[in-house]
Amino acid sequence: MQKKGKIYLDRQYEIGEVDKRIYSSMIEHMERVVYGGIYEPDHPLADEDGFRRDVIELVRELQIPMIRYPGGNFLSGYNWEDGVGPVDKRPVRLDLAWIAEEPNLVGTDEYMKWAAKTDTEVNMAVNLGTRGADAARNLVEYCNYEGGSYWSDLRKKNGAEKPYGIKTWCLGNEMDGPWQICHKTPEEYGRLALESGRLMKKVDKNIELVLCGSSNTSIATYPSWDAKVLEEAYDITDYISLHNYFSIVDSNMKDFLAGNIELERQIETIIATCDFVKSKVRGDKTVHLSFDEWGIWNREETANRAKWKFDWSDKNAISEGSYNFADALLTGAMLMSFINHSDRVKIACQAQLVNHLSLFNCIKGGKIWKQTIYYPFLYTSVYGRGTALKTIMDGPVYSCESYERVSVLESAAVINEEKRNLTIFVLNRDTEEDLETEFVFRGFEELREIEHIVYHDEDLEAVNTPENPDYVIPHKKAAGRIEKESYTTVLEKSSWHMIRFEY
Ligand code: AHR
């Protein structure tokens, strides 16, 4: 007998407005993300500034609202001043984070141009590793001050008459990690972030600051790092960052596909930490969450990275690889988790956009191809905008090494009152059986199905490749059975779905 599941959804049970910035991404100066990714002046499709037009097109298709830049670990050794002014006078610097040579052909002004072309906001990060408050406040002045001061006039001289008005700024990157250039204790970092943030906000009071939280959940200082840095820097903090990458290496499929449970625990732990510190410091504002690095370390990139020597005999090493269908399923689930925490998660940056743990890859001088994870990201970004509604899942469960009673169903729902649309994202993480699923609605008089997109492959290891870029792609599915406030369809084993209704 076929297994059955139910998903309940009530129009009154709102979680919060989905902040479109949860569909953000990241670009770091590393591997071929910038050079050979967004920027390839010799490419036949390069525009007058050397940017690949096909990349710009995909960023627009994905409707990515914001991108974090320029790192990442790279950030903690970066002198932003090296990347402005005449390109032929810029120094080549050693990037000690990735053991690479940074040519500084793309810097702040070039990146801002690219951001305008792609219609993306910039989430700018300042170096609190080798640099500090002075370089940070100067960068805010360079980018956001109208004119008439040293740094703002330099920006004008470099060709940008109008200030960029960058709103979101990250105070460093993963400062808790021993791998980070000039890594710090929470007390050291908290004080530095506070003092830097104060100066940055004095230059421009409209900016919002993201404090560095823990860089993963397995690091020994998690989550006390977050509590300590918040205590130090609560005054200037608008968001705290979270990072997490999932991997099937050393794991198994059942655990891997349930990875967003760990992500949700992390989100809930950090919400509790923020609120604990809010009470402790008698704060009157609420700190929100910026999950500004999330993604999957796929098998190939993990294996390639493991071969790196991390010395100058192996400089500019590349780890590029491909995502399989299982990775796409978890990507879809993680996006659902962000929607389901819309009240507190305001920013999330999939890491990274192109050529490294990426949504799509570029062949040097050649074409672009979309990874499997591209599709759940695309549909969720385009249609997952509005107000998040709570969904209750009732169906089969399984237990695995890391989790007990994992629901095979995962879901998220977004209502868009303006368009009178309801969009439901659903995952059947059962790898063995299809699941007939009934959606039970309350508060919707009449729902009409607009479309049902299914992403399914029998082979969880299936990948897209440059030779066969459309090997695993989503399809339209036949309409389900709709009766008043109930809709029934079959969710194939190991499948992701987007079902859209109008009302
Ligand atoms: O591979 C990307 C790196 O992962 C980022 O530079 C860093 O922030 C994270 O550890």
Coordinates of N, CA and C in Angstrom, one line a residue, residues 30 35 100 104 126 130 150 152 162 208 216 226 258 271 275 314 321 373 382:
M30 N 38.8 34.3 -5.0 CA 39.5 33.0 -4.8 C 39.2 32.1 -6.0
Y35 N 38.1 36.1 -11.3 CA 38.9 36.0 -12.6 C 38.6 34.6 -13.2
A100 N 47.7 32.3 -3.2 CA 47.4 32.7 -4.6 C 48.0 34.1 -4.8
N104 N 44.5 42.2 -8.5 CA 43.8 43.4 -8.2 C 43.3 44.1 -9.5
V126 N 34.5 44.2 5.5 CA 35.7 44.9 5.8 C 36.7 44.0 6.5
T130 N 44.1 41.6 9.1 CA 45.3 42.4 9.1 C 45.1 43.8 9.3
Y150 N 38.8 63.4 1.5 CA 39.9 62.7 0.8 C 39.4 61.5 0.1
S152 N 36.3 60.2 -0.4 CA 35.1 60.4 -1.4 C 35.6 61.1 -2.7
K162 N 28.8 59.6 -8.1 CA 27.8 59.5 -7.0 C 28.2 58.4 -6.0
E208 N 24.0 49.2 8.0 CA 23.7 48.2 8.9 C 24.9 47.2 9.0
N216 N 31.1 27.7 12.3 CA 30.3 26.5 12.1 C 29.9 26.0 13.4
D226 N 29.6 33.5 20.1 CA 28.5 34.4 19.7 C 28.0 35.2 20.8
A258 N 18.9 15.1 5.7 CA 18.2 15.7 6.9 C 19.1 16.9 7.4
I271 N 19.4 32.4 17.6 CA 18.3 33.3 18.0 C 18.2 33.4 19.6
D275 N 18.9 36.7 22.0 CA 17.9 37.2 22.9 C 18.3 37.2 24.3
D314 N 52.3 25.3 -5.4 CA 50.9 24.9 -5.8 C 50.0 26.1 -5.8
G321 N 34.3 21.6 -8.8 CA 33.6 20.3 -9.0 C 32.2 20.4 -9.3
I373 N 22.1 22.3 -8.2 CA 21.5 23.2 -7.1 C 20.9 24.5 -7.7
V382 N 12.6 33.1 -7.1 CA 11.7 33.8 -7.9 C 10.3 33.8 -7.3

